[in-house]
Each structure stands twice: as structure tokens, then as C-alpha cells.
PDB file of C-alpha atoms and ligand atoms in Angstrom:
ATOM      1  CA  MET A  82     -48.420   0.231 -26.546  1.00 89.00           C
ATOM      2  CA  ILE A  83     -52.091   1.718 -24.840  1.00 93.00           C
ATOM      3  CA  VAL A  84     -54.278  -1.573 -23.981  1.00 96.00           C
ATOM      4  CA  ASN A  85     -58.073   0.232 -24.613  1.00 96.00           C
ATOM      5  CA  THR A  86     -59.453  -3.560 -24.658  1.00 97.00           C
ATOM      6  CA  ALA A  87     -58.891  -6.843 -22.939  1.00 98.00           C
ATOM      7  CA  ARG A  88     -61.260  -9.581 -22.917  1.00 97.00           C
ATOM      8  CA  PHE A  89     -61.458 -13.217 -22.080  1.00 97.00           C
ATOM      9  CA  VAL A  90     -61.957 -15.807 -25.261  1.00 97.00           C
ATOM     10  CA  VAL A  91     -61.602 -19.151 -24.411  1.00 97.00           C
ATOM     11  CA  SER A  92     -59.734 -22.165 -21.962  1.00 96.00           C
ATOM     12  CA  ASN A  93     -58.764 -25.397 -22.753  1.00 94.00           C
ATOM     13  CA  SER A  94     -56.621 -28.328 -22.358  1.00 92.00           C
ATOM     14  CA  ASP A  95     -55.600 -28.492 -26.013  1.00 93.00           C
ATOM     15  CA  VAL A  96     -54.044 -26.623 -28.192  1.00 95.00           C
ATOM     16  CA  LYS A  97     -55.701 -27.872 -30.980  1.00 94.00           C
ATOM     17  CA  LYS A  98     -58.763 -26.620 -29.732  1.00 95.00           C
ATOM     18  CA  CYS A  99     -56.839 -22.789 -29.015  1.00 96.00           C
ATOM     19  CA  PRO A 100     -58.368 -20.548 -31.148  1.00 96.00           C
ATOM     20  CA  GLN A 101     -57.137 -20.662 -35.502  1.00 95.00           C
ATOM     21  CA  GLU A 102     -56.933 -16.847 -36.447  1.00 93.00           C
ATOM     22  CA  ILE A 103     -53.498 -16.036 -37.421  1.00 94.00           C
ATOM     23  CA  ARG A 104     -52.527 -13.347 -34.983  1.00 96.00           C
ATOM     24  CA  HIS A 105     -49.604 -13.141 -32.862  1.00 97.00           C
ATOM     25  CA  GLU A 106     -49.845 -14.438 -29.722  1.00 97.00           C
ATOM     26  CA  PHE A 107     -47.305 -13.750 -25.983  1.00 98.00           C
ATOM     27  CA  ALA A 108     -47.737 -16.424 -23.843  1.00 98.00           C
ATOM     28  CA  PHE A 109     -46.609 -16.673 -19.669  1.00 98.00           C
ATOM     29  CA  ILE A 110     -45.124 -19.374 -18.482  1.00 98.00           C
ATOM     30  CA  GLY A 111     -43.836 -20.518 -14.882  1.00 97.00           C
ATOM     31  CA  ARG A 112     -43.640 -21.706 -11.347  1.00 96.00           C
ATOM     32  CA  SER A 113     -47.748 -22.414 -10.338  1.00 94.00           C
ATOM     33  CA  ASN A 114     -47.362 -18.923  -7.994  1.00 95.00           C
ATOM     34  CA  VAL A 115     -45.072 -17.345  -9.977  1.00 97.00           C
ATOM     35  CA  GLY A 116     -47.568 -14.299 -10.534  1.00 97.00           C
ATOM     36  CA  LYS A 117     -48.523 -15.401 -14.668  1.00 97.00           C
ATOM     37  CA  SER A 118     -52.315 -14.571 -13.967  1.00 96.00           C
ATOM     38  CA  SER A 119     -50.982 -11.674 -11.836  1.00 97.00           C
ATOM     39  CA  LEU A 120     -49.740 -10.325 -15.222  1.00 98.00           C
ATOM     40  CA  ILE A 121     -52.111 -10.429 -17.323  1.00 98.00           C
ATOM     41  CA  ASN A 122     -54.193  -7.926 -14.896  1.00 98.00           C
ATOM     42  CA  MET A 123     -51.341  -5.819 -14.457  1.00 98.00           C
ATOM     43  CA  LEU A 124     -50.396  -5.770 -17.247  1.00 98.00           C
ATOM     44  CA  THR A 125     -54.068  -5.485 -18.952  1.00 98.00           C
ATOM     45  CA  GLY A 126     -55.175  -2.688 -16.138  1.00 97.00           C
ATOM     46  CA  ASN A 127     -58.064  -5.165 -15.276  1.00 96.00           C
ATOM     47  CA  LYS A 128     -57.487  -7.582 -12.308  1.00 95.00           C
ATOM     48  CA  GLY A 129     -60.563  -9.691 -12.506  1.00 96.00           C
ATOM     49  CA  LEU A 130     -59.740 -10.677 -16.556  1.00 96.00           C
ATOM     50  CA  ALA A 131     -57.288 -13.481 -14.811  1.00 95.00           C
ATOM     51  CA  GLN A 132     -58.919 -15.411 -12.428  1.00 93.00           C
ATOM     52  CA  THR A 133     -55.121 -15.805  -9.611  1.00 93.00           C
ATOM     53  CA  SER A 134     -55.287 -16.894  -6.409  1.00 91.00           C
ATOM     54  CA  SER A 135     -51.781 -17.734  -3.101  1.00 92.00           C
ATOM     55  CA  THR A 136     -52.955 -21.267  -3.679  1.00 88.00           C
ATOM     56  CA  PRO A 137     -50.376 -22.274  -6.595  1.00 86.00           C
ATOM     57  CA  GLY A 138     -52.065 -24.620  -9.552  1.00 82.00           C
ATOM     58  CA  LYS A 139     -55.069 -22.065  -9.983  1.00 80.00           C
ATOM     59  CA  THR A 140     -55.077 -22.191 -13.367  1.00 81.00           C
ATOM     60  CA  LEU A 141     -54.801 -25.429 -14.848  1.00 87.00           C
ATOM     61  CA  LEU A 142     -55.807 -24.064 -18.615  1.00 93.00           C
ATOM     62  CA  ILE A 143     -54.659 -22.337 -21.608  1.00 97.00           C
ATOM     63  CA  ASN A 144     -56.649 -19.345 -21.516  1.00 97.00           C
ATOM     64  CA  HIS A 145     -56.891 -17.025 -24.507  1.00 98.00           C
ATOM     65  CA  PHE A 146     -57.307 -12.939 -24.283  1.00 98.00           C
ATOM     66  CA  LEU A 147     -57.679 -11.020 -26.713  1.00 98.00           C
ATOM     67  CA  ILE A 148     -55.870  -7.570 -26.663  1.00 98.00           C
ATOM     68  CA  ASN A 149     -57.029  -4.187 -27.963  1.00 97.00           C
ATOM     69  CA  ASP A 150     -58.765  -6.395 -30.928  1.00 97.00           C
ATOM     70  CA  GLN A 151     -55.416  -8.053 -32.706  1.00 97.00           C
ATOM     71  CA  TRP A 152     -53.626  -9.840 -30.347  1.00 98.00           C
ATOM     72  CA  PHE A 153     -53.866 -12.163 -27.281  1.00 98.00           C
ATOM     73  CA  LEU A 154     -52.411 -12.787 -24.496  1.00 98.00           C
ATOM     74  CA  VAL A 155     -51.826 -16.594 -22.807  1.00 98.00           C
ATOM     75  CA  ASP A 156     -52.151 -17.416 -19.612  1.00 97.00           C
ATOM     76  CA  LEU A 157     -50.261 -20.777 -19.373  1.00 96.00           C
ATOM     77  CA  PRO A 158     -50.544 -23.483 -16.033  1.00 95.00           C
ATOM     78  CA  GLY A 159     -47.553 -23.111 -13.692  1.00 95.00           C
ATOM     79  CA  TYR A 160     -45.363 -25.940 -13.950  1.00 94.00           C
ATOM     80  CA  GLY A 161     -44.449 -28.022 -10.921  1.00 87.00           C
ATOM     81  CA  TYR A 162     -46.565 -27.299  -7.932  1.00 80.00           C
ATOM     82  CA  ALA A 163     -45.898 -29.708  -5.530  1.00 72.00           C
ATOM     83  CA  GLN A 164     -48.927 -30.697  -4.018  1.00 76.00           C
ATOM     84  CA  ARG A 165     -50.452 -32.319  -6.749  1.00 79.00           C
ATOM     85  CA  SER A 166     -49.867 -36.031  -7.357  1.00 84.00           C
ATOM     86  CA  ARG A 167     -47.142 -37.069 -10.234  1.00 84.00           C
ATOM     87  CA  LYS A 168     -49.691 -37.793 -12.428  1.00 87.00           C
ATOM     88  CA  GLY A 169     -51.592 -34.703 -12.416  1.00 85.00           C
ATOM     89  CA  ARG A 170     -48.125 -33.034 -12.655  1.00 87.00           C
ATOM     90  CA  GLN A 171     -47.374 -34.965 -15.519  1.00 90.00           C
ATOM     91  CA  GLU A 172     -50.848 -34.292 -17.269  1.00 91.00           C
ATOM     92  CA  ILE A 173     -50.299 -30.366 -16.885  1.00 92.00           C
ATOM     93  CA  LEU A 174     -46.554 -29.968 -18.268  1.00 93.00           C
ATOM     94  CA  HIS A 175     -47.848 -32.301 -21.013  1.00 94.00           C
ATOM     95  CA  ILE A 176     -50.767 -29.541 -21.782  1.00 95.00           C
ATOM     96  CA  ILE A 177     -47.728 -26.550 -21.666  1.00 96.00           C
ATOM     97  CA  GLN A 178     -45.159 -28.818 -23.439  1.00 96.00           C
ATOM     98  CA  ASP A 179     -47.924 -29.516 -26.422  1.00 97.00           C
ATOM     99  CA  TYR A 180     -48.749 -25.554 -26.214  1.00 98.00           C
ATOM    100  CA  ILE A 181     -45.560 -24.545 -26.550  1.00 98.00           C
ATOM    101  CA  LEU A 182     -44.657 -26.807 -29.427  1.00 98.00           C
ATOM    102  CA  ASN A 183     -46.880 -27.068 -31.458  1.00 97.00           C
ATOM    103  CA  ARG A 184     -48.272 -23.139 -31.671  1.00 97.00           C
ATOM    104  CA  MET A 185     -47.037 -21.237 -34.362  1.00 95.00           C
ATOM    105  CA  GLN A 186     -48.769 -17.696 -33.513  1.00 95.00           C
ATOM    106  CA  MET A 187     -46.733 -18.092 -30.541  1.00 97.00           C
ATOM    107  CA  THR A 188     -44.746 -15.460 -30.933  1.00 97.00           C
ATOM    108  CA  CYS A 189     -43.040 -14.913 -27.634  1.00 97.00           C
ATOM    109  CA  LEU A 190     -42.587 -16.463 -24.271  1.00 98.00           C
ATOM    110  CA  PHE A 191     -42.272 -14.994 -21.760  1.00 98.00           C
ATOM    111  CA  LEU A 192     -40.855 -16.980 -18.590  1.00 98.00           C
ATOM    112  CA  LEU A 193     -42.276 -15.865 -15.508  1.00 98.00           C
ATOM    113  CA  ILE A 194     -39.071 -16.232 -11.886  1.00 98.00           C
ATOM    114  CA  ASP A 195     -39.340 -14.903  -8.983  1.00 98.00           C
ATOM    115  CA  GLY A 196     -37.059 -12.357  -8.483  1.00 97.00           C
ATOM    116  CA  ARG A 197     -36.645 -13.118  -4.932  1.00 97.00           C
ATOM    117  CA  HIS A 198     -35.227 -16.405  -5.496  1.00 96.00           C
ATOM    118  CA  LYS A 199     -31.984 -17.885  -5.872  1.00 96.00           C
ATOM    119  CA  PRO A 200     -32.319 -20.222  -9.691  1.00 97.00           C
ATOM    120  CA  GLN A 201     -34.234 -23.223  -8.542  1.00 97.00           C
ATOM    121  CA  LYS A 202     -33.805 -26.573 -10.841  1.00 96.00           C
ATOM    122  CA  ILE A 203     -37.303 -27.031 -11.592  1.00 95.00           C
ATOM    123  CA  ASP A 204     -36.894 -23.333 -14.152  1.00 97.00           C
ATOM    124  CA  LEU A 205     -33.330 -23.811 -15.143  1.00 97.00           C
ATOM    125  CA  GLU A 206     -34.600 -27.011 -16.403  1.00 96.00           C
ATOM    126  CA  PHE A 207     -37.541 -26.028 -17.892  1.00 97.00           C
ATOM    127  CA  MET A 208     -34.728 -23.043 -19.569  1.00 97.00           C
ATOM    128  CA  THR A 209     -32.929 -26.681 -20.534  1.00 96.00           C
ATOM    129  CA  TRP A 210     -36.250 -28.369 -22.735  1.00 97.00           C
ATOM    130  CA  LEU A 211     -36.960 -25.197 -24.517  1.00 97.00           C
ATOM    131  CA  GLY A 212     -33.322 -24.773 -25.867  1.00 95.00           C
ATOM    132  CA  GLU A 213     -33.074 -28.484 -26.769  1.00 96.00           C
ATOM    133  CA  ASN A 214     -36.155 -27.734 -28.703  1.00 97.00           C
ATOM    134  CA  SER A 215     -35.364 -23.943 -29.738  1.00 95.00           C
ATOM    135  CA  ILE A 216     -38.012 -21.894 -28.364  1.00 96.00           C
ATOM    136  CA  PRO A 217     -36.843 -18.339 -28.155  1.00 94.00           C
ATOM    137  CA  PHE A 218     -37.791 -17.051 -24.812  1.00 97.00           C
ATOM    138  CA  CYS A 219     -37.740 -14.274 -22.397  1.00 98.00           C
ATOM    139  CA  ILE A 220     -37.341 -14.103 -18.267  1.00 98.00           C
ATOM    140  CA  VAL A 221     -39.344 -11.531 -16.107  1.00 98.00           C
ATOM    141  CA  PHE A 222     -38.366 -11.250 -12.935  1.00 98.00           C
ATOM    142  CA  THR A 223     -41.910 -11.545 -10.346  1.00 98.00           C
ATOM    143  CA  LYS A 224     -43.072  -9.866  -7.263  1.00 98.00           C
ATOM    144  CA  LEU A 225     -40.234  -7.158  -7.267  1.00 98.00           C
ATOM    145  CA  ASP A 226     -42.420  -5.415  -5.149  1.00 98.00           C
ATOM    146  CA  LYS A 227     -41.541  -8.208  -1.877  1.00 98.00           C
ATOM    147  CA  LEU A 228     -37.477  -6.141  -1.785  1.00 98.00           C
ATOM    148  CA  SER A 229     -36.150  -3.032  -1.579  1.00 97.00           C
ATOM    149  CA  SER A 230     -34.998  -1.848  -4.785  1.00 95.00           C
ATOM    150  CA  SER A 231     -30.931  -2.628  -4.421  1.00 97.00           C
ATOM    151  CA  ALA A 232     -32.501  -5.558  -3.038  1.00 97.00           C
ATOM    152  CA  ALA A 233     -33.853  -6.745  -6.020  1.00 97.00           C
ATOM    153  CA  LYS A 234     -30.718  -5.149  -8.211  1.00 97.00           C
ATOM    154  CA  VAL A 235     -29.071  -7.519  -6.421  1.00 98.00           C
ATOM    155  CA  ALA A 236     -30.715 -10.625  -6.680  1.00 98.00           C
ATOM    156  CA  THR A 237     -32.055 -10.160 -10.274  1.00 98.00           C
ATOM    157  CA  ALA A 238     -28.449  -9.623 -11.356  1.00 98.00           C
ATOM    158  CA  ASN A 239     -27.693 -11.871  -9.930  1.00 98.00           C
ATOM    159  CA  TYR A 240     -29.727 -14.986 -11.313  1.00 98.00           C
ATOM    160  CA  CYS A 241     -28.387 -13.340 -14.550  1.00 98.00           C
ATOM    161  CA  THR A 242     -24.476 -14.296 -13.672  1.00 97.00           C
ATOM    162  CA  GLN A 243     -25.334 -17.887 -12.750  1.00 96.00           C
ATOM    163  CA  LEU A 244     -27.919 -18.734 -15.874  1.00 96.00           C
ATOM    164  CA  LEU A 245     -24.540 -16.941 -17.965  1.00 96.00           C
ATOM    165  CA  ASP A 246     -22.498 -19.943 -15.835  1.00 94.00           C
ATOM    166  CA  MET A 247     -24.779 -22.068 -18.553  1.00 91.00           C
ATOM    167  CA  TRP A 248     -25.585 -20.671 -21.413  1.00 93.00           C
ATOM    168  CA  GLU A 249     -23.446 -18.195 -23.655  1.00 94.00           C
ATOM    169  CA  GLU A 250     -26.187 -15.113 -23.785  1.00 95.00           C
ATOM    170  CA  LEU A 251     -29.073 -13.574 -21.721  1.00 96.00           C
ATOM    171  CA  PRO A 252     -32.368 -13.569 -23.059  1.00 96.00           C
ATOM    172  CA  PRO A 253     -34.257 -10.324 -23.011  1.00 98.00           C
ATOM    173  CA  VAL A 254     -34.841  -9.123 -19.080  1.00 98.00           C
ATOM    174  CA  PHE A 255     -37.676  -7.529 -17.417  1.00 98.00           C
ATOM    175  CA  ARG A 256     -38.189  -6.648 -14.302  1.00 98.00           C
ATOM    176  CA  THR A 257     -41.730  -6.794 -13.022  1.00 98.00           C
ATOM    177  CA  SER A 258     -44.471  -6.205  -9.843  1.00 98.00           C
ATOM    178  CA  SER A 259     -48.073  -7.528 -10.560  1.00 98.00           C
ATOM    179  CA  VAL A 260     -48.344  -4.907  -6.976  1.00 98.00           C
ATOM    180  CA  ASP A 261     -46.870  -1.910  -8.251  1.00 97.00           C
ATOM    181  CA  LYS A 262     -46.513  -1.849 -12.348  1.00 98.00           C
ATOM    182  CA  ARG A 263     -43.099  -1.669 -13.134  1.00 98.00           C
ATOM    183  CA  GLY A 264     -41.996  -2.934 -15.820  1.00 98.00           C
ATOM    184  CA  ARG A 265     -45.747  -2.398 -17.622  1.00 98.00           C
ATOM    185  CA  GLU A 266     -44.363  -0.177 -20.299  1.00 98.00           C
ATOM    186  CA  GLN A 267     -41.133  -2.266 -21.019  1.00 98.00           C
ATOM    187  CA  LEU A 268     -42.999  -5.546 -21.951  1.00 98.00           C
ATOM    188  CA  LEU A 269     -45.410  -3.478 -23.591  1.00 98.00           C
ATOM    189  CA  ASP A 270     -43.156  -1.967 -26.307  1.00 98.00           C
ATOM    190  CA  TYR A 271     -41.629  -5.044 -26.607  1.00 98.00           C
ATOM    191  CA  ILE A 272     -44.571  -6.672 -27.353  1.00 98.00           C
ATOM    192  CA  GLU A 273     -45.749  -3.321 -29.716  1.00 97.00           C
ATOM    193  CA  GLU A 274     -42.187  -4.067 -31.783  1.00 97.00           C
ATOM    194  CA  LEU A 275     -43.002  -7.799 -32.462  1.00 97.00           C
ATOM    195  CA  CYS A 276     -46.901  -7.419 -33.375  1.00 96.00           C
ATOM    196  CA  LYS A 277     -45.395  -4.828 -35.797  1.00 96.00           C
ATOM    197  CA  LEU A 278     -42.801  -8.258 -37.383  1.00 94.00           C
ATOM    198  CA  PRO A 279     -45.562 -10.142 -40.195  1.00 92.00           C
ATOM    199  CA  LEU A 280     -46.453 -14.226 -38.351  1.00 87.00           C
ATOM    200  CA  ILE A 281     -45.532 -16.434 -40.551  1.00 77.00           C
ATOM    201  CA  CYS A 282     -47.928 -19.512 -40.099  1.00 72.00           C
ATOM    202  CA  ASP A 283     -46.693 -23.125 -41.974  1.00 62.00           C
ATOM    203  CA  GLU A 284     -47.955 -26.050 -41.404  1.00 56.00           C
TER     204      GLU A 284
HETATM  205  P1  LIG B  63     -51.200 -20.594 -10.952  1.00 69.16           P
HETATM  206  O1  LIG B  63     -52.352 -20.665 -11.708  1.00 69.16           O
HETATM  207  O2  LIG B  63     -51.232 -21.616 -10.146  1.00 69.16           O
HETATM  208  O3  LIG B  63     -49.971 -21.300 -11.984  1.00 69.16           O
HETATM  209  O4  LIG B  63     -50.168 -19.351 -10.551  1.00 69.16           O
HETATM  210  P2  LIG B  63     -50.123 -17.748 -11.441  1.00 69.16           P
HETATM  211  O5  LIG B  63     -48.135 -18.009 -11.308  1.00 69.16           O
HETATM  212  O6  LIG B  63     -50.730 -17.872 -11.956  1.00 69.16           O
HETATM  213  O7  LIG B  63     -50.278 -16.906 -10.221  1.00 69.16           O
HETATM  214  P3  LIG B  63     -51.366 -16.035  -9.532  1.00 69.16           P
HETATM  215  O8  LIG B  63     -51.138 -14.964 -10.668  1.00 69.16           O
HETATM  216  O9  LIG B  63     -51.670 -16.036  -9.802  1.00 69.16           O
HETATM  217  O10 LIG B  63     -50.424 -15.626  -8.615  1.00 69.16           O
HETATM  218  C1  LIG B  63     -50.217 -16.071  -7.132  1.00 69.16           C
HETATM  219  C2  LIG B  63     -50.278 -15.052  -5.777  1.00 69.16           C
HETATM  220  O11 LIG B  63     -49.139 -13.600  -5.565  1.00 69.16           O
HETATM  221  C3  LIG B  63     -51.284 -14.761  -5.459  1.00 69.16           C
HETATM  222  O12 LIG B  63     -51.259 -14.110  -4.302  1.00 69.16           O
HETATM  223  C4  LIG B  63     -50.964 -12.708  -6.380  1.00 69.16           C
HETATM  224  O13 LIG B  63     -51.123 -11.956  -5.310  1.00 69.16           O
HETATM  225  C5  LIG B  63     -49.314 -12.842  -5.849  1.00 69.16           C
HETATM  226  N1  LIG B  63     -48.795 -12.267  -6.561  1.00 69.16           N
HETATM  227  C6  LIG B  63     -48.311 -12.020  -7.935  1.00 69.16           C
HETATM  228  N2  LIG B  63     -47.598 -11.415  -8.276  1.00 69.16           N
HETATM  229  C7  LIG B  63     -47.747 -10.804  -7.311  1.00 69.16           C
HETATM  230  C8  LIG B  63     -45.981  -9.993  -7.716  1.00 69.16           C
HETATM  231  O14 LIG B  63     -45.718  -9.311  -8.762  1.00 69.16           O
HETATM  232  N3  LIG B  63     -46.303  -8.608  -6.584  1.00 69.16           N
HETATM  233  C9  LIG B  63     -46.640  -9.463  -5.169  1.00 69.16           C
HETATM  234  N4  LIG B  63     -46.487  -9.316  -3.945  1.00 69.16           N
HETATM  235  N5  LIG B  63     -47.292 -10.103  -5.473  1.00 69.16           N
HETATM  236  C10 LIG B  63     -47.972 -11.153  -5.864  1.00 69.16           C
HETATM  237 MG1  LIG B  64     -52.498 -18.193 -12.587  1.00 69.16          MG
END
């Protein structure tokens, strides 16, 4: 898949106000600061498209980006930012969960996991919630440039092994870095294949 054009369309906090067009869309979720917005910029080759920050909690809304005038990438707020009030965290979680449960156009959800760390409770709980709600997802390990290539292999393999203690099988797994762009082709090819499928939206 070649990304020729990528443009910001709309931000909002309410899934009902998301674009009404029936197009495939691919959403990125994960903890605050895991690298969702950076990954969108890496995939589109446009560093300024989605706003990023070294301080967690940058993305607070559902952001739609139209790619090649054909399909959407969606940048979601991150969950679990500890510095935010409990009420604030609940509000963000509500936006995320409402989007995930109700957005018929969402063809695939990519769950981003910082590849440097062991499985964290908050991510495992989020996966459990996805499973309970029958939401299929892919795992995308991020920030792998921060590890040596052998350490990255070991860390991500260990993570997957631990997941298999909880899950019967693994979802598709991608290993990425927004800095050295690894994983870009694999993700875009995966999206390209999914875009060939008919999109059925039953209300
Ligand atoms: P929120 O919007 O706050 O939920 O965060 P986010 O998940 O969108 O993270 P964002 O893309 O804003 O990145 C957070 C920080 O991590 C920024 O300082 C990025 O430069 C850095 N970062 C993101 N991806 C990578 C990566 O692949 N490698 C490295 N080294 N840094 C990264
Ligand atoms: Mg963000």
C-alpha cells in the first residue's frame, strides 16, 4: 500500500458525530504515550499530521484522517494516564469504549503496547474487555528502536508467551518503531488486504 494523501478530517468526543461515510477505518488504541499518534504519522509519512507529545494525555478526542481519499485512520485518546483525575480518566475511557463498541465502520482495532515492558495489568484488562465484547484486535509493539534487535525479539516473544497463558491463540502481531519505521510495510499491507473486503454496516 502506498500512501499518497493523508488529511485530517475531524475531531470529536462523540462517536455519533464521527464521519457518516461508509469507509473502512482502522483505529489505534493503547496507553497514553505508547505512540499511537506517532505511528499514524509514521504510516502516513507526515510528521505533523497527528499531534504528538512527550507528555502523556496529548490526544483527547477521536481524530479521523482520510487516507488516499479512500479509508480512515483513527487516532484515539490513550487510556490510563495516572496524572489525570479519576473522573477525567473515566470520561476518556467512556469516549474510547463508546467508539469501539458502536463504530460499525471500524474494520480493525490496533492495540499498541510498548515493546520494552512486561505485560501491564491495565493493558491485559483492556484486552479482556475487548474479548468480553467480541472485539477482534491486533497487537502492535511500539518503540522497538529503544531496544537492541535481539532484546526486541526476546521482549516481544516473552510478551506473546505470557499472553498465551490467558488466551487460546494470539491475534496478529506487528513489531514497529516510529523512529526507524520498522513494521510500516507490514501494517500497510495488512490494511490494504482488509480494504479489499466488503464493508457491511448493519445499524
Ligand atoms: P497520547 O495521545 O497522550 O495518548 O499519546 P500517544 O500514544 O499518541 O503517544 P505519542 O505518539 O504522542 O508519543 C509519545 C512519546 O513517545 C513522544 O515523545 C514520541 O516521540 C515518543 N515515541 C512514539 N513512538 C516512538 C517510537 O517508536 N520510538 C521512540 N523512540 N519514541 C517514540
Ligand atoms: Mg496521541
